[in-house]
Short mmCIF file of C-alpha atoms in Angstrom, two decimals:
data_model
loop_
_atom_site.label_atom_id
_atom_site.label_comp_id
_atom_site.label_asym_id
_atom_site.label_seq_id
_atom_site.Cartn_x
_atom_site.Cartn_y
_atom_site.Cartn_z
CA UNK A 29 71.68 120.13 85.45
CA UNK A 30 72.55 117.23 87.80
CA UNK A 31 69.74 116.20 90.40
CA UNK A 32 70.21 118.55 93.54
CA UNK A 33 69.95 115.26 96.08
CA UNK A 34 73.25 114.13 93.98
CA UNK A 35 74.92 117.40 94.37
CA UNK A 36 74.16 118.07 97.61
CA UNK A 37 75.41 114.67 98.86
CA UNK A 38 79.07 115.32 96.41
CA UNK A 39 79.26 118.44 98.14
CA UNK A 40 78.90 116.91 101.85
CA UNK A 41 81.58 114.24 100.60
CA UNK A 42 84.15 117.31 99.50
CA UNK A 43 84.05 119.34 102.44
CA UNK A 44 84.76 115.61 104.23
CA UNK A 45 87.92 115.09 101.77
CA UNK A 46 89.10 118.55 100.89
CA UNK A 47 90.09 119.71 104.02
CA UNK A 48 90.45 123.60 103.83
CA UNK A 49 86.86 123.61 102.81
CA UNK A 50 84.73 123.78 106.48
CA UNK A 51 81.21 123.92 105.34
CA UNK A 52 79.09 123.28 102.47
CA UNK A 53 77.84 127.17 102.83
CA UNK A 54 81.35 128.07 101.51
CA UNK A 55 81.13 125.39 98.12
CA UNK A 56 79.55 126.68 95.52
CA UNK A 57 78.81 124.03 92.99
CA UNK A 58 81.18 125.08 90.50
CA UNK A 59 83.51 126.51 92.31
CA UNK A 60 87.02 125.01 91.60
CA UNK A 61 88.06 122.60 93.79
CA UNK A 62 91.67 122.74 92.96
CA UNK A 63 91.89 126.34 93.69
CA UNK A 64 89.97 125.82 97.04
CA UNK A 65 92.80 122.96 98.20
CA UNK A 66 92.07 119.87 96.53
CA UNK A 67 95.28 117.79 96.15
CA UNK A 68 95.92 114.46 94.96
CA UNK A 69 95.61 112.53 98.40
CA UNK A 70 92.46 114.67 98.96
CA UNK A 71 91.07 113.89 95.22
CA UNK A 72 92.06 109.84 95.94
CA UNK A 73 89.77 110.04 99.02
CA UNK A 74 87.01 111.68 96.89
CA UNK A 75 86.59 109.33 94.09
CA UNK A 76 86.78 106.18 96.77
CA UNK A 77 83.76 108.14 98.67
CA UNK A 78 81.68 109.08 95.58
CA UNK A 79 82.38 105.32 94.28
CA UNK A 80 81.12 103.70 97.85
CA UNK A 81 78.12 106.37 98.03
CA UNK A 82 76.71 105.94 94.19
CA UNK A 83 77.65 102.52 93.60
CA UNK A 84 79.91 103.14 90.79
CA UNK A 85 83.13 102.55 89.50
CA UNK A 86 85.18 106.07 87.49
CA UNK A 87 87.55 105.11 84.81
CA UNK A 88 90.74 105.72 84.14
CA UNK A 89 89.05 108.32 81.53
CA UNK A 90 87.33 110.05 83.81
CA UNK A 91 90.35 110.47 86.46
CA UNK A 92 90.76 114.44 85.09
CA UNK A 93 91.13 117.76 86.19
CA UNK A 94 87.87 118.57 84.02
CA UNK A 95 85.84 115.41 85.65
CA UNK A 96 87.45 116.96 89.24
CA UNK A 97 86.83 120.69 88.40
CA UNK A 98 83.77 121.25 91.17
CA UNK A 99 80.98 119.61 92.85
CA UNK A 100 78.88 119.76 90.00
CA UNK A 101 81.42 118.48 87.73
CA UNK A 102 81.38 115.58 89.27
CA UNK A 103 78.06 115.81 90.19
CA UNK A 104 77.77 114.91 86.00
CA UNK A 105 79.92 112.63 86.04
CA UNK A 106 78.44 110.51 88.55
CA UNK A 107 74.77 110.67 87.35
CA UNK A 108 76.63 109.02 83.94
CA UNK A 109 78.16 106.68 85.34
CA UNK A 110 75.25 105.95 87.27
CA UNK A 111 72.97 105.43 83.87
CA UNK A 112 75.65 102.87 82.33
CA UNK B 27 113.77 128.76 81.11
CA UNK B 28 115.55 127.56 84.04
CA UNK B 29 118.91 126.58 83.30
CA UNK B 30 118.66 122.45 84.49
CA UNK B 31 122.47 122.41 84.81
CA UNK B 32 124.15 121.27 87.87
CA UNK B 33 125.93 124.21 89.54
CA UNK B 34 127.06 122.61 92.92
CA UNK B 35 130.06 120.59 93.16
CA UNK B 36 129.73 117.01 90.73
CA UNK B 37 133.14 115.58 91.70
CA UNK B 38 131.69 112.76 94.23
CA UNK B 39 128.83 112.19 92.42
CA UNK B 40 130.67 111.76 89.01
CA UNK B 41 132.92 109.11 90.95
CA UNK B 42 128.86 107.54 92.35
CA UNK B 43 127.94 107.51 88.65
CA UNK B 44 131.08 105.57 87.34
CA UNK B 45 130.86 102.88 90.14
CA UNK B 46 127.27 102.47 89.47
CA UNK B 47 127.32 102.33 85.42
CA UNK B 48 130.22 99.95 86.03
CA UNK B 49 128.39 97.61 88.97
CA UNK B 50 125.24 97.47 86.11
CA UNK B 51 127.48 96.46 83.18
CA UNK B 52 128.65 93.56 85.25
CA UNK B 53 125.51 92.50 86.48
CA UNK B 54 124.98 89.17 84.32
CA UNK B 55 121.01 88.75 85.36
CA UNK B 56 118.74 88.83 81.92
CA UNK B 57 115.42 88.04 83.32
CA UNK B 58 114.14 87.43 79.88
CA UNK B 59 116.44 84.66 79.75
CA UNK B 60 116.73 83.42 83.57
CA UNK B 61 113.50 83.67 84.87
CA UNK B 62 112.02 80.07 85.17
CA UNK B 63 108.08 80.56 85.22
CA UNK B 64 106.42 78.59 87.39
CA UNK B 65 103.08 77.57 86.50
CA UNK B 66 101.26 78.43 89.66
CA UNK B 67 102.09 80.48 92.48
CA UNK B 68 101.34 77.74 95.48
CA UNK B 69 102.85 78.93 98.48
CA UNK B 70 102.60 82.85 100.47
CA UNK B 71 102.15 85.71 97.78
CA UNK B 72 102.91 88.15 100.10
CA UNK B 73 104.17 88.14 103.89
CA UNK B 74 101.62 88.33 106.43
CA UNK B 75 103.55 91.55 107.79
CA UNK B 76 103.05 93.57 104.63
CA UNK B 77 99.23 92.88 104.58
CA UNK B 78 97.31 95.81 104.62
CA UNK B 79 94.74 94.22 107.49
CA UNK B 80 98.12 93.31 109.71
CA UNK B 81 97.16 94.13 113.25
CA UNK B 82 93.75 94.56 112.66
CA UNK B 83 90.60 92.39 113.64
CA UNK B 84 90.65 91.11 109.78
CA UNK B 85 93.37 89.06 110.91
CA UNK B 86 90.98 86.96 112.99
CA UNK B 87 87.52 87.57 111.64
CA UNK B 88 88.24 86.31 107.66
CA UNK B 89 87.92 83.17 106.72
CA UNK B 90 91.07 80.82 105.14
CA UNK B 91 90.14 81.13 101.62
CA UNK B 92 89.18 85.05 101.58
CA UNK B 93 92.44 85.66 103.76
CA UNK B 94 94.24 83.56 101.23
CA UNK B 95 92.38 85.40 98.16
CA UNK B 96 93.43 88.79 99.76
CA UNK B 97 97.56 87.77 100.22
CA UNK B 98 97.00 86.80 96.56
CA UNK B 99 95.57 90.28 95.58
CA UNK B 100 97.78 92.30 97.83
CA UNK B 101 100.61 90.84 95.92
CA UNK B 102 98.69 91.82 92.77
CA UNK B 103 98.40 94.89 93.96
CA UNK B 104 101.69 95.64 95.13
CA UNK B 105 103.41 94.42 91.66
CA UNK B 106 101.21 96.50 89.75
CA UNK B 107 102.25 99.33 91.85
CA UNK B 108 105.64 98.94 90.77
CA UNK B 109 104.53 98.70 87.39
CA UNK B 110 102.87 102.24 86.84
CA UNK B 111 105.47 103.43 89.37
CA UNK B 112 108.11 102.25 86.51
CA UNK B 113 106.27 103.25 83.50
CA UNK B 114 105.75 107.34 85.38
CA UNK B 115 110.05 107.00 85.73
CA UNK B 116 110.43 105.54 82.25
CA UNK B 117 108.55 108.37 80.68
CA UNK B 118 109.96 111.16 82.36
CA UNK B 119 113.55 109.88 82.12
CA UNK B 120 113.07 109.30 78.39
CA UNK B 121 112.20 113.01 77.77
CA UNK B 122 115.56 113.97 79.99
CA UNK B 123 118.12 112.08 77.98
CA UNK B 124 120.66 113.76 76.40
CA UNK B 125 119.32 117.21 76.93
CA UNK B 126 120.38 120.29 78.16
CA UNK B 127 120.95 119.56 81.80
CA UNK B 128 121.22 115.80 81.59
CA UNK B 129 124.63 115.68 80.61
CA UNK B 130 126.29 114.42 83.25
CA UNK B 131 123.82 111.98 83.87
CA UNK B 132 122.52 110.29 80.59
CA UNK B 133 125.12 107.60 79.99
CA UNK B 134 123.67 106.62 83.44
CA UNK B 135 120.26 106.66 83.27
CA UNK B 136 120.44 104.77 80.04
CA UNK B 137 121.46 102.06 82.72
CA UNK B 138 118.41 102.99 84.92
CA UNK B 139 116.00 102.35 82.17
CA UNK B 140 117.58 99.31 80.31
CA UNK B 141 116.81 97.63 84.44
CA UNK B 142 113.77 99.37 84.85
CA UNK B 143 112.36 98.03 81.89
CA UNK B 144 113.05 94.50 82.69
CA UNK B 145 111.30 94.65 85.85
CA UNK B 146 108.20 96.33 84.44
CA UNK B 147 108.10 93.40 82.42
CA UNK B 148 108.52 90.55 85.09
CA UNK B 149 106.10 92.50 86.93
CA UNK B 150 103.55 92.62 84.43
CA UNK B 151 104.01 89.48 83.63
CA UNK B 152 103.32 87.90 86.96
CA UNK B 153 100.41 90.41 87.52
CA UNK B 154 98.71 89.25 84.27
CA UNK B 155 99.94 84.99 83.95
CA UNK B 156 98.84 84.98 87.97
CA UNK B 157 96.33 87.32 88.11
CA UNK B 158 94.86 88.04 85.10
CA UNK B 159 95.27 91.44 85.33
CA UNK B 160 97.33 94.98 86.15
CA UNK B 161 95.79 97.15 88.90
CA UNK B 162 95.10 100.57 86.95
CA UNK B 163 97.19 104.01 89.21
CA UNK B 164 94.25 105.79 89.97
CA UNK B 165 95.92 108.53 91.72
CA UNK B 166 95.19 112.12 89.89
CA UNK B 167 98.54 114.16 89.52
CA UNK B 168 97.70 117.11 90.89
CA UNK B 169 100.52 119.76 91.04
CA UNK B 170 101.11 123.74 89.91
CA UNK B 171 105.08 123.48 89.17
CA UNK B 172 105.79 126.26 86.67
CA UNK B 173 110.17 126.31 87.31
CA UNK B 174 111.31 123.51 85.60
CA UNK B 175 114.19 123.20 88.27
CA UNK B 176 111.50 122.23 91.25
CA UNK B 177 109.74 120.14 88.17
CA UNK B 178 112.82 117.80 87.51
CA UNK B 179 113.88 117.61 90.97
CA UNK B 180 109.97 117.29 92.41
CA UNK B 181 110.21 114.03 89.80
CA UNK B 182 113.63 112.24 90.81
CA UNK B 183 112.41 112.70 94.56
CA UNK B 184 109.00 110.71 93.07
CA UNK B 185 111.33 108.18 91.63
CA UNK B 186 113.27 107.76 94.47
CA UNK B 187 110.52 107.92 97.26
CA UNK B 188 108.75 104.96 95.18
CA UNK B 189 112.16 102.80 94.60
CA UNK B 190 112.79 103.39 98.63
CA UNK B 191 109.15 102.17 99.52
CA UNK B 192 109.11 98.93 97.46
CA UNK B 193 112.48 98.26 98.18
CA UNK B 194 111.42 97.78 102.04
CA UNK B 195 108.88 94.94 100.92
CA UNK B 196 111.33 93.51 98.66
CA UNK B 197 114.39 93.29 100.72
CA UNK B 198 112.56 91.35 103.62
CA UNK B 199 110.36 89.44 101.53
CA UNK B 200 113.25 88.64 98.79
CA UNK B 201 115.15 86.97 102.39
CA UNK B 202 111.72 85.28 103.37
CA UNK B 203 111.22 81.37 103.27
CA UNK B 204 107.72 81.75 104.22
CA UNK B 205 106.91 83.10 100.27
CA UNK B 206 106.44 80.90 97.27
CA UNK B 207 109.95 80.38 95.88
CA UNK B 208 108.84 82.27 92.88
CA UNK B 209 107.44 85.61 94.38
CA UNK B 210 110.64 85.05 96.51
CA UNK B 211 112.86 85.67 94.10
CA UNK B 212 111.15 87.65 91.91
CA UNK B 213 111.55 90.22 95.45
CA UNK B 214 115.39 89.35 95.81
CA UNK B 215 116.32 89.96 92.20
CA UNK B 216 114.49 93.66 92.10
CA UNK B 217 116.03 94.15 95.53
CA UNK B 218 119.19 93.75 93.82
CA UNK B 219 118.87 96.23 91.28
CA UNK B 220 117.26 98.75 93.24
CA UNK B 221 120.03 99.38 95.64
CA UNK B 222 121.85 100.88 92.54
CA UNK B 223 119.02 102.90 91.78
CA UNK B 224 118.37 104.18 95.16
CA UNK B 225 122.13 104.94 95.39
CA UNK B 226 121.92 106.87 92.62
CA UNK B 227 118.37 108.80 93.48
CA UNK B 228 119.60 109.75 96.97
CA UNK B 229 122.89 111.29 96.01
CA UNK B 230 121.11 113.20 92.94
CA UNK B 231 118.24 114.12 94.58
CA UNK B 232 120.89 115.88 97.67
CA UNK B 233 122.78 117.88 94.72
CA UNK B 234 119.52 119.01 92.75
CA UNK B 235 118.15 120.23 95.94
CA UNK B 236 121.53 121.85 97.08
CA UNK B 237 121.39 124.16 94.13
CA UNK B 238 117.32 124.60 94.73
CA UNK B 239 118.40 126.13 98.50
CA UNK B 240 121.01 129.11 96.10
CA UNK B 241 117.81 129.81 94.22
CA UNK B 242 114.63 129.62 95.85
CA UNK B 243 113.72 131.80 99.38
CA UNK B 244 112.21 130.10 102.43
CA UNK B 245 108.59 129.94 101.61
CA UNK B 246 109.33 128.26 98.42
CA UNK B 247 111.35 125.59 99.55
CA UNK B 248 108.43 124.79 102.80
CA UNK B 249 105.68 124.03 99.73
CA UNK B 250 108.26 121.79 98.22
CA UNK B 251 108.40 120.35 101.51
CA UNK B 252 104.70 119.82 101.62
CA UNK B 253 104.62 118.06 98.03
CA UNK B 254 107.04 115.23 99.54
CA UNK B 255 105.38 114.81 102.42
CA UNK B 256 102.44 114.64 100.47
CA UNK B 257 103.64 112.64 98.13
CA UNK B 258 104.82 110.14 100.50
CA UNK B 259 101.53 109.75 102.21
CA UNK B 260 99.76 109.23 98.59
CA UNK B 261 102.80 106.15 98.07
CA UNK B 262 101.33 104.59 100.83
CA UNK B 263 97.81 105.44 100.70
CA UNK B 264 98.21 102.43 97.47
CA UNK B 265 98.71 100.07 99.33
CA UNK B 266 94.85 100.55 100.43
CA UNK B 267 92.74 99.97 97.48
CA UNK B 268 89.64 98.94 97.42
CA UNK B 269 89.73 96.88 94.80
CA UNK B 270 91.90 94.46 96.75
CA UNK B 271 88.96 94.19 99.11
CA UNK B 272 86.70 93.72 96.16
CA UNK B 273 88.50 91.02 94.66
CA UNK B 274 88.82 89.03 98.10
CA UNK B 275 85.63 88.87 98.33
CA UNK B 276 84.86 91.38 100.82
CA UNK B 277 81.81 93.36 101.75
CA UNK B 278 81.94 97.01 101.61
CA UNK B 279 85.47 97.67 100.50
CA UNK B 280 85.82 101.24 100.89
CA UNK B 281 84.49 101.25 104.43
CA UNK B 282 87.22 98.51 105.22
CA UNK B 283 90.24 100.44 103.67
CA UNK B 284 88.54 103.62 105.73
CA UNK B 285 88.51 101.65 109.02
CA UNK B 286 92.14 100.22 108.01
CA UNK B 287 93.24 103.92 107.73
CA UNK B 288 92.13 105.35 110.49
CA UNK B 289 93.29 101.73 112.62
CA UNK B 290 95.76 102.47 115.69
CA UNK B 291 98.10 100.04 114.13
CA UNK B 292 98.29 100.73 110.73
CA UNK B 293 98.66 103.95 111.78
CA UNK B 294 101.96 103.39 113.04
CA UNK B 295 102.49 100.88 110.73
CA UNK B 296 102.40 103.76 108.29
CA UNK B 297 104.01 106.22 109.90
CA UNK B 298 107.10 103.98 109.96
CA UNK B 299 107.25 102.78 106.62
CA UNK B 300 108.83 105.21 105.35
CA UNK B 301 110.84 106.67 108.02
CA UNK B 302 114.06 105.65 107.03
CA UNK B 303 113.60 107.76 103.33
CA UNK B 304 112.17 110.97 105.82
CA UNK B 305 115.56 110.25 107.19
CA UNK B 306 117.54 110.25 104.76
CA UNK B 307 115.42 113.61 103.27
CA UNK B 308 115.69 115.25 106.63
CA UNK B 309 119.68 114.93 106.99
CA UNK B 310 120.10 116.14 103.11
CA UNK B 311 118.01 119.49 104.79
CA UNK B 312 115.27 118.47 101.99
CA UNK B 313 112.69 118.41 104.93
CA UNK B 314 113.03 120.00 107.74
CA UNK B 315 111.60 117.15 109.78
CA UNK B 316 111.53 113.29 108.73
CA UNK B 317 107.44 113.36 110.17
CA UNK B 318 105.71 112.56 106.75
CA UNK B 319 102.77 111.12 108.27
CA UNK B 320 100.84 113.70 109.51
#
């Protein structure tokens, strides 16, 4: 289970990027992004947020509809890339 | 399946096709051959106009050398572009060759990739001998295309929008004496090519979408809209990586590409860039409007 601090701060950062979503009371962690508007310009912004917020750097192998799939996908994702 | 076959008239376009295998064939440039590699780049990497911090307090506030770091890296950057922008086409025009559909235009795009693989390499090659390395695409492809027609035509418009966008940079900068003579040319000889290629993407691109409008209703045709519009906002969205910033040496480099973005100038800066393509979409009734920037 990622740490709630981390997942609550991911899901500030999606409703910021993905811009159908209005309010974190509408995300629910793994609800799927792509279905709730995500595009690529939208997924771009994202990943440039998360990396300036957590101090880390994704991959090319991370760049993935699985990595991208909802807030608490990524939510895992980050916290790894935080340990490396 | 979709049938992928041209229905709408081919006549002019056959007569575009014959001109352009027949300008290619007598095109005596082999880069692998003619290029002279220098062994530094000493002069301008890139012009001052196409930097990404053009009109912005950057200008004034950076120092020589990380001003001088970041033309070097926007350069980087923009070459790198081309290369992943090259390898996407390569791919995709590899798995269209000579079948069903791609007739007409194989002997063609044989053309298309013999060039395009040339300048991936010169590309790469300066990216990696001056730079040290290629700028990964980071961009996700995020898309729900099921008809194959939308598919194939969604991925010559890609082609095309990217070969319009790098052509603007290399057709000024490929005429400018303020570059290094190198990255000069290196501009003017892709500029060269690329007119063919652009020639060819617009009047294929018209035709696909021509038979799109006999099969598709209203709504349909608006989200294909949307994906070129959006697609043409990700194209320049590249040019603002934070990794440029990085490597410049500058602090915080995603709040500097987010204050770029959302700067008065580069605003219209961006909104303009690629006008003349939402043009050229919006008289072939591929958009309904050339507003991309939105």
């Amino acid at each position: 289970m990622p740490d709630p601090n981390t997942l609550a701060t991911i899901k500030d950062l999606v409703v910021e990027n993905v811009e159908p979503i209005d309010s974190v009371d509408e995300l629910a962690d793994d609800a799927v992004l792509r279905d709730l508007g995500m595009d690529s310009m939208s997924a771009l912004n994202l990943m440039l947020d998360l990396e300036e917020e957590f101090d880390v750097q994704f991959p090319e192998e991370l760049l993935t509809d699985e990595t991208f799939r909802s807030a608490a996908s990524l939510a895992e994702a980050t916290e790894m890339l935080r340990l490396e | 399946m979709t049938d992928l076959a041209l229905r709408a008239d081919t006549t002019k376009f056959e007569h575009i096709l014959g001109q352009l295998i027949n300008l290619t064939r007598a095109d005596p440039y082999d880069p692998y051959n003619d290029i002279a590699w220098p062994a530094s780049i000493d002069g301008l990497w890139i012009a001052p106009e196409f930097m990404s911090i053009h009109g912005t307090r950057f200008e004034q506030e950076l120092d020589k050398e990380t001003l001088a770091q970041l033309n070097k890296w926007e350069c980087i950057n923009f070459f790198s572009l081309n290369v992943s922008g090259i390898r996407d086409l390569l791919v995709a025009v590899a798995n269209r060759l000579h079948s069903p559909g791609f007739e007409l235009v194989s002997e063609y795009l044989h053309c298309l990739m013999a060039e395009e693989n040339e300048h991936m390499w010169y590309f790469a090659k300066f990216c990696l001998d001056y730079g040290g390395k290629i700028y990964p695409d980071r961009t996700m492809a995020i898309s729900d295309i099921s008809e194959p027609d939308i598919d194939n035509f969604l991925m010559f418009v890609r082609a095309l929008v990217f070969e319009e966008l790098v052509d603007t940079y290399n057709r000024s900068m490929g005429e400018d004496d303020r570059l290094d003579p190198f990255v000069q040319h290196l501009n003017r000889i892709h500029h060269l090519d690329e007119g063919r290629h652009i020639a060819y993407g617009r009047a294929y691109v018209e035709l696909l979408h021509s038979d799109l409008r006999e099969s598709y209703p209203k709504t349909r045709l608006d989200e294909i809209e949307d994906f070129i519009k959006r697609f043409m906002r990700i194209c320049v969205l590249k040019l603002y990586s934070p990794e440029i910033y990085r490597d410049a040496g500058m602090d915080r480099p995603a709040r500097v590409r987010k204050e770029l973005l959302s700067h008065a100038a580069r605003e219209s800066y961006n909104r303009e860039l690629m006008a003349p393509t939402g043009r050229f979409f919006e008289k072939a009734g591929i958009l309904s409007d050339a507003n991309y920037w939105q």
